[in-house]
CSV table of C-alpha atoms in Angstrom, one decimal:
chain,number,residue,atom,x,y,z
A,1,UNK,CA,-1.5,-19.0,-4.2
A,2,UNK,CA,-3.4,-20.3,-6.3
A,3,UNK,CA,-5.7,-17.0,-6.0
A,4,UNK,CA,-2.9,-15.6,-9.3
A,5,UNK,CA,-2.5,-17.6,-12.0
A,6,UNK,CA,-0.5,-17.3,-15.4
A,7,UNK,CA,0.5,-19.2,-18.3
A,8,UNK,CA,1.8,-20.2,-20.4
A,9,UNK,CA,4.9,-21.1,-17.7
A,10,UNK,CA,7.2,-20.8,-20.5
A,11,UNK,CA,7.3,-19.7,-23.6
A,12,UNK,CA,9.5,-19.4,-26.6
A,13,UNK,CA,9.2,-17.0,-29.3
A,14,UNK,CA,10.8,-15.7,-32.4
A,15,UNK,CA,12.2,-12.7,-33.2
A,16,UNK,CA,9.3,-10.3,-34.7
A,17,UNK,CA,6.8,-12.1,-33.3
A,18,UNK,CA,4.7,-10.5,-31.0
A,19,UNK,CA,3.2,-13.0,-27.4
A,20,UNK,CA,0.6,-12.5,-25.1
A,21,UNK,CA,1.1,-13.6,-22.0
A,22,UNK,CA,-1.9,-14.3,-19.4
A,23,UNK,CA,-2.7,-13.0,-16.0
A,24,UNK,CA,-5.5,-13.8,-13.9
A,25,UNK,CA,-6.4,-13.2,-10.1
A,26,UNK,CA,-10.0,-14.2,-8.3
A,27,UNK,CA,-9.0,-13.0,-5.3
A,28,UNK,CA,-11.1,-9.7,-5.9
A,29,UNK,CA,-8.2,-8.0,-6.6
A,30,UNK,CA,-8.7,-3.9,-8.5
A,31,UNK,CA,-4.7,-3.2,-9.0
A,32,UNK,CA,-3.2,-5.3,-11.1
A,33,UNK,CA,0.6,-5.2,-12.4
A,34,UNK,CA,3.1,-6.8,-14.7
A,35,UNK,CA,7.1,-6.7,-13.7
A,36,UNK,CA,10.3,-8.0,-15.3
A,37,UNK,CA,13.0,-10.0,-13.8
A,38,UNK,CA,16.1,-10.3,-15.6
A,39,UNK,CA,18.6,-12.4,-13.3
A,40,UNK,CA,20.6,-11.4,-10.9
A,41,UNK,CA,18.8,-8.1,-11.0
A,42,UNK,CA,15.1,-6.8,-8.8
A,43,UNK,CA,11.6,-6.4,-10.3
A,44,UNK,CA,10.7,-3.6,-12.9
A,45,UNK,CA,7.0,-2.1,-13.3
A,46,UNK,CA,6.4,-2.5,-17.3
A,47,UNK,CA,2.4,-1.7,-16.8
A,48,UNK,CA,0.1,-1.4,-13.8
A,49,UNK,CA,-4.0,-0.8,-13.9
A,50,UNK,CA,-6.2,0.5,-10.5
A,51,UNK,CA,-9.5,-0.3,-12.1
A,52,UNK,CA,-10.7,-1.7,-15.3
A,53,UNK,CA,-10.7,0.0,-18.3
A,54,UNK,CA,-7.8,2.5,-16.5
A,55,UNK,CA,-4.2,1.3,-16.9
A,56,UNK,CA,-0.8,3.1,-16.2
A,57,UNK,CA,3.4,2.8,-17.8
A,58,UNK,CA,5.4,2.0,-15.5
A,59,UNK,CA,9.2,2.5,-15.2
A,60,UNK,CA,10.2,0.1,-18.5
A,61,UNK,CA,6.6,0.3,-20.9
A,62,UNK,CA,8.1,0.4,-24.6
A,63,UNK,CA,7.9,-2.5,-26.9
A,64,UNK,CA,5.1,-3.7,-24.5
A,65,UNK,CA,1.5,-3.3,-24.8
A,66,UNK,CA,-2.0,-4.4,-22.0
A,67,UNK,CA,-5.5,-4.3,-21.5
A,68,UNK,CA,-8.0,-4.8,-18.4
A,69,UNK,CA,-11.7,-5.2,-19.8
A,70,UNK,CA,-12.3,-7.4,-17.2
A,71,UNK,CA,-11.2,-7.3,-13.1
A,72,UNK,CA,-9.8,-10.9,-13.3
A,73,UNK,CA,-7.4,-10.3,-16.3
A,74,UNK,CA,-4.9,-8.2,-17.0
A,75,UNK,CA,-2.7,-9.9,-20.4
A,76,UNK,CA,0.4,-8.6,-21.2
A,77,UNK,CA,1.3,-8.1,-25.1
A,78,UNK,CA,5.3,-8.3,-25.8
A,79,UNK,CA,5.4,-7.0,-29.3
A,80,UNK,CA,8.4,-7.0,-31.6
A,81,UNK,CA,9.1,-3.1,-30.7
A,82,UNK,CA,11.1,-4.7,-27.6
A,83,UNK,CA,14.5,-5.4,-28.7
A,84,UNK,CA,15.9,-7.8,-25.3
A,85,UNK,CA,12.7,-9.5,-24.7
A,86,UNK,CA,14.1,-12.4,-22.7
A,87,UNK,CA,13.2,-12.4,-19.0
A,88,UNK,CA,10.9,-13.8,-16.4
A,89,UNK,CA,7.1,-12.2,-16.1
A,90,UNK,CA,5.9,-11.0,-13.4
A,91,UNK,CA,2.2,-11.2,-12.6
A,92,UNK,CA,1.0,-9.2,-9.0
A,93,UNK,CA,-2.2,-7.8,-7.5
A,94,UNK,CA,-3.7,-5.8,-4.5
A,95,UNK,CA,-6.3,-4.2,-2.9
A,96,UNK,CA,-6.4,-0.9,-3.6
A,97,UNK,CA,-6.8,0.1,0.2
A,98,UNK,CA,-4.1,-2.7,0.7
A,99,UNK,CA,0.5,-2.3,-0.5
A,100,UNK,CA,0.5,-6.1,-0.2
A,101,UNK,CA,0.9,-7.4,-4.0
A,102,UNK,CA,0.7,-11.2,-4.4
A,103,UNK,CA,2.3,-13.0,-7.2
A,104,UNK,CA,1.6,-15.2,-10.2
A,105,UNK,CA,4.1,-18.4,-10.7
A,106,UNK,CA,6.0,-16.2,-13.5
A,107,UNK,CA,6.5,-16.7,-17.5
A,108,UNK,CA,9.7,-17.4,-18.6
A,109,UNK,CA,9.8,-16.1,-22.0
A,110,UNK,CA,12.5,-16.9,-24.6
A,111,UNK,CA,13.6,-15.3,-27.8
A,112,UNK,CA,15.0,-17.6,-30.3
B,28,UNK,CA,10.3,9.5,-9.1
B,29,UNK,CA,11.3,6.8,-6.3
B,30,UNK,CA,14.4,4.8,-6.3
B,31,UNK,CA,15.6,1.9,-4.1
B,32,UNK,CA,19.1,1.0,-3.6
B,33,UNK,CA,19.9,-2.3,-2.2
B,34,UNK,CA,22.9,-3.7,-0.2
B,35,UNK,CA,25.0,-6.6,-0.2
B,36,UNK,CA,23.9,-8.3,-4.0
B,37,UNK,CA,25.0,-11.8,-2.0
B,38,UNK,CA,25.4,-12.7,1.5
B,39,UNK,CA,26.7,-15.6,2.7
B,40,UNK,CA,26.2,-16.8,6.4
B,41,UNK,CA,27.0,-19.6,8.4
B,42,UNK,CA,24.1,-21.6,9.8
B,43,UNK,CA,23.1,-20.3,13.0
B,44,UNK,CA,24.9,-16.7,13.1
B,45,UNK,CA,22.5,-13.8,11.7
B,46,UNK,CA,22.2,-12.3,8.6
B,47,UNK,CA,21.1,-8.1,7.7
B,48,UNK,CA,20.4,-6.6,4.3
B,49,UNK,CA,20.0,-3.1,3.5
B,50,UNK,CA,18.5,-0.4,1.6
B,51,UNK,CA,18.2,3.1,1.0
B,52,UNK,CA,15.8,4.9,-0.6
B,53,UNK,CA,15.0,8.5,-1.9
B,54,UNK,CA,11.8,9.8,-1.7
B,55,UNK,CA,11.1,10.4,1.8
B,56,UNK,CA,7.4,10.7,1.0
B,57,UNK,CA,7.1,7.0,0.8
B,58,UNK,CA,5.1,5.5,4.1
B,59,UNK,CA,4.9,1.2,3.0
B,60,UNK,CA,8.1,-1.0,2.8
B,61,UNK,CA,8.0,-4.7,1.8
B,62,UNK,CA,10.8,-7.1,1.7
B,63,UNK,CA,9.8,-10.1,-0.3
B,64,UNK,CA,11.2,-13.4,-0.4
B,65,UNK,CA,12.0,-15.4,-3.2
B,66,UNK,CA,13.2,-18.7,-3.6
B,67,UNK,CA,14.8,-19.9,-6.6
B,68,UNK,CA,11.9,-20.3,-9.9
B,69,UNK,CA,9.1,-19.7,-7.7
B,70,UNK,CA,7.3,-16.3,-7.1
B,71,UNK,CA,8.3,-13.3,-4.8
B,72,UNK,CA,6.6,-14.1,-1.4
B,73,UNK,CA,5.9,-11.1,1.3
B,74,UNK,CA,7.8,-12.0,4.3
B,75,UNK,CA,7.7,-8.7,6.5
B,76,UNK,CA,6.2,-4.9,6.0
B,77,UNK,CA,6.9,-2.0,7.6
B,78,UNK,CA,5.0,1.2,7.5
B,79,UNK,CA,6.4,4.9,7.8
B,80,UNK,CA,4.8,5.4,11.4
B,81,UNK,CA,6.7,2.8,13.1
B,82,UNK,CA,10.4,1.4,13.7
B,83,UNK,CA,10.6,-1.7,14.0
B,84,UNK,CA,8.7,-4.5,13.8
B,85,UNK,CA,9.5,-8.2,14.3
B,86,UNK,CA,8.1,-11.8,13.6
B,87,UNK,CA,9.5,-14.9,14.9
B,88,UNK,CA,13.6,-14.7,13.7
B,89,UNK,CA,12.5,-11.9,10.6
B,90,UNK,CA,12.4,-8.4,11.9
B,91,UNK,CA,13.0,-4.7,10.0
B,92,UNK,CA,14.1,-1.5,10.8
B,93,UNK,CA,13.4,1.7,10.0
B,94,UNK,CA,15.3,5.0,9.5
B,95,UNK,CA,12.9,8.0,7.9
B,96,UNK,CA,15.6,10.3,8.7
B,97,UNK,CA,18.2,8.5,7.3
B,98,UNK,CA,15.9,7.1,4.6
B,99,UNK,CA,17.0,3.2,4.9
B,100,UNK,CA,15.5,0.3,6.3
B,101,UNK,CA,16.8,-3.0,7.2
B,102,UNK,CA,15.9,-6.7,7.2
B,103,UNK,CA,17.8,-8.9,10.3
B,104,UNK,CA,17.3,-13.1,9.9
B,105,UNK,CA,18.3,-14.3,13.0
B,106,UNK,CA,19.2,-18.2,14.0
B,107,UNK,CA,19.7,-18.8,10.3
B,108,UNK,CA,18.5,-22.0,8.2
B,109,UNK,CA,19.4,-23.6,5.5
B,110,UNK,CA,15.7,-22.4,4.5
B,111,UNK,CA,16.1,-19.2,4.2
B,112,UNK,CA,18.3,-19.2,1.9
B,113,UNK,CA,16.7,-17.3,-1.3
B,114,UNK,CA,16.7,-14.1,-3.3
B,115,UNK,CA,15.4,-10.9,-0.6
B,116,UNK,CA,14.3,-8.0,-2.0
B,117,UNK,CA,13.1,-5.2,0.0
B,118,UNK,CA,10.6,-2.1,-2.3
B,119,UNK,CA,9.0,1.0,-1.1
B,120,UNK,CA,6.0,2.8,-2.1
B,121,UNK,CA,5.3,6.8,-1.4
B,122,UNK,CA,1.5,7.6,-0.7
B,123,UNK,CA,1.2,9.2,-3.5
B,124,UNK,CA,2.2,6.4,-6.3
B,125,UNK,CA,-1.1,4.2,-4.6
B,126,UNK,CA,0.3,0.6,-4.2
B,127,UNK,CA,2.7,0.9,-7.4
B,128,UNK,CA,6.2,-0.6,-5.7
B,129,UNK,CA,9.8,0.5,-6.2
B,130,UNK,CA,12.0,-2.5,-5.8
B,131,UNK,CA,16.0,-2.7,-4.7
B,132,UNK,CA,17.5,-5.3,-6.7
B,133,UNK,CA,18.0,-7.8,-4.2
B,134,UNK,CA,21.1,-10.3,-2.3
B,135,UNK,CA,21.4,-13.3,-2.6
B,136,UNK,CA,21.3,-14.9,0.4
B,137,UNK,CA,23.4,-18.4,1.3
B,138,UNK,CA,22.6,-20.5,4.6
B,139,UNK,CA,25.9,-22.6,4.7
B,140,UNK,CA,25.1,-26.2,7.3
């Protein structure tokens, strides 16, 4: 469980502000992912990265941006263009050879 | 792209009874089907998975079955215990999608003592 971490655990944002969620892993995984989870719903893919300096849009990328400058890190920025950002955000990682994804503890973002 | 539907959305069972959750998928190329358990406020954790070359897999009280022809797979929990209470998610991934998972909407399972 300690292999993938997210910070902060709780985050409050005013409307119109950009915020960045941190995701770090020490599992030596090549692939990393960001999901959004809304109450009573499943996980929806925002962005994913199979390798350093490369990433692809998932199903709900609008209003979000990412970077992958280091293998260990995959930060997610929630921009002011995201109209309904209040949600639980989960980061995950996996090797390129195996399908199993390991999840971080999540960040709960609330827009005030 | 892949679409995964999961039923039921909520399931209440008496302790000791069995629970069954069903998922259907749309992409016949999908070849990996994991099940995750998420306890309240915690991260999802893999509990069992199955690949398309296998029809059934068991691990103690949990089992997963896969019907490739009908494009559906199911999670079976036997002898349910209160600690089985959680939200369960199924997922699928086509081989061409790398390791990208498409999740079902989740099933909230409540085991009543």
